[in-house]
Coordinates of C-alpha atoms in Angstrom, one line a residue:
X1 CA -4.1 8.2 9.9
X2 CA -4.6 6.5 6.8
X3 CA -6.8 3.5 6.4
X4 CA -6.2 0.4 4.7
X5 CA -9.6 -1.4 3.7
X6 CA -9.2 -5.1 3.2
X7 CA -12.1 -7.7 2.5
X8 CA -11.3 -11.6 2.9
X9 CA -12.5 -15.0 4.0
X10 CA -10.6 -17.1 6.2
X11 CA -10.3 -18.2 10.1
X12 CA -11.4 -15.7 12.0
X13 CA -11.3 -15.9 16.1
X14 CA -13.3 -13.7 18.2
X15 CA -13.1 -13.6 22.1
X16 CA -13.4 -10.6 24.8
X17 CA -10.9 -8.7 25.9
X18 CA -12.0 -6.7 28.8
X19 CA -14.9 -4.4 27.1
X20 CA -14.2 -5.3 23.6
X21 CA -15.0 -7.9 21.3
X22 CA -11.6 -8.6 19.1
X23 CA -11.4 -10.6 15.8
X24 CA -8.2 -12.3 14.9
X25 CA -7.4 -13.6 11.5
X26 CA -4.2 -14.1 9.1
X27 CA -3.6 -13.0 5.9
X28 CA 0.1 -13.7 3.9
X29 CA 2.5 -11.3 2.5
X30 CA 3.3 -13.6 -0.3
X31 CA 2.1 -16.3 -2.5
X32 CA 3.4 -19.4 0.2
X33 CA 0.6 -18.4 2.6
X34 CA 2.2 -18.4 5.6
X35 CA -0.3 -16.1 7.3
X36 CA 2.6 -13.9 8.6
X37 CA 0.2 -10.9 9.1
X38 CA -1.7 -11.1 12.0
X39 CA -5.4 -8.6 11.6
X40 CA -6.5 -8.3 15.1
X41 CA -9.4 -5.4 14.9
X42 CA -12.3 -4.6 17.2
X43 CA -15.9 -5.6 16.2
X44 CA -19.3 -5.3 17.4
X45 CA -19.8 -1.8 19.2
X46 CA -19.7 1.2 16.9
X47 CA -17.8 3.3 19.3
X48 CA -14.9 0.9 19.4
X49 CA -11.5 1.9 17.4
X50 CA -8.8 0.1 16.8
X51 CA -6.7 2.6 19.1
X52 CA -8.7 0.8 22.2
X53 CA -6.4 -2.0 21.7
X54 CA -3.1 0.1 22.1
X55 CA -5.0 2.1 24.8
X56 CA -5.2 -1.3 26.3
X57 CA -2.1 -2.6 25.9
X58 CA -0.3 0.2 27.5
X59 CA -2.6 0.1 30.8
X60 CA -2.4 -3.5 31.3
X61 CA 1.0 -3.9 31.6
X62 CA 3.4 -1.5 33.3
X63 CA 6.6 -2.5 31.1
X64 CA 4.6 -1.7 28.1
X65 CA 6.5 1.3 26.8
X66 CA 7.0 1.1 23.5
X67 CA 5.0 0.5 20.1
X68 CA 6.8 -3.5 19.8
X69 CA 6.1 -4.4 23.5
X70 CA 2.1 -3.4 22.9
X71 CA 2.0 -4.8 19.6
X72 CA 3.6 -8.4 21.1
X73 CA 1.0 -7.8 24.1
X74 CA -2.3 -7.7 21.7
X75 CA -0.5 -10.7 19.6
X76 CA -0.5 -12.4 22.6
X77 CA -4.0 -12.0 23.9
X78 CA -5.0 -13.0 20.3
X79 CA -2.6 -16.4 20.0
X80 CA -3.7 -17.1 23.4
X81 CA -7.6 -17.0 22.5
X82 CA -7.4 -18.6 19.6
X83 CA -5.3 -21.9 21.5
X84 CA -7.6 -21.7 24.8
X85 CA -10.4 -20.4 24.4
X86 CA -13.3 -20.0 26.4
X87 CA -17.5 -19.8 26.7
X88 CA -17.3 -16.1 25.2
X89 CA -14.8 -17.3 21.9
X90 CA -16.1 -18.3 18.6
X91 CA -13.8 -19.5 15.9
X92 CA -15.2 -19.5 12.7
X93 CA -13.6 -21.7 10.2
X94 CA -14.7 -19.9 6.9
X95 CA -15.7 -16.0 7.9
X96 CA -16.2 -13.8 4.8
X97 CA -15.4 -10.2 6.7
X98 CA -14.1 -6.7 5.8
X99 CA -11.3 -4.5 7.8
X100 CA -10.2 -1.0 8.1
X101 CA -7.0 -1.0 9.4
X102 CA -5.7 2.3 10.6
X103 CA -2.3 1.1 12.0
X104 CA 0.4 -1.4 11.1
X105 CA 3.5 -2.4 12.7
X106 CA 5.8 -4.3 11.6
X107 CA 7.9 -6.4 14.0
X108 CA 11.7 -6.7 15.0
X109 CA 11.6 -10.3 14.9
X110 CA 9.4 -12.8 14.3
X111 CA 6.8 -13.6 17.1
X112 CA 3.8 -15.8 17.5
X113 CA 5.1 -16.7 13.5
X114 CA 3.9 -13.3 12.4
X115 CA 5.9 -10.6 10.9
X116 CA 3.4 -7.7 10.9
X117 CA 0.4 -6.4 13.3
X118 CA -2.5 -4.8 11.4
X119 CA -5.2 -3.2 13.8
X120 CA -8.5 -1.2 13.1
X121 CA -11.9 -2.3 12.9
X122 CA -13.6 -5.4 11.7
X123 CA -17.0 -6.3 10.0
X124 CA -18.4 -10.1 10.0
X125 CA -20.0 -9.9 6.5
X126 CA -23.4 -12.6 5.8

């Protein structure tokens, strides 16, 4: 599967999800800066992959039967972590990062203010 490499500076939310550490940030699809593209990717462990998010989405909710529902489940976890927070959570308001994104899903409709979900591997830079 081809990957897209992305490097940027933005707000990043880090949170635990089962045995994964997940990073959530947004990007904009046009100059308006609306944050309509969600970047949700695994970070930390070298063995974790973006696909692990999709495997987890399938295993956590019996109704999750297609890519659209799985994408919405992944988005819900990230938005929940950003809004609610927890002890193991970090909100970095201006972080420099890089990501290797290996899956992009265009949602059938706007969900949590996002039109697109990109997943893969995430690295916080110095």
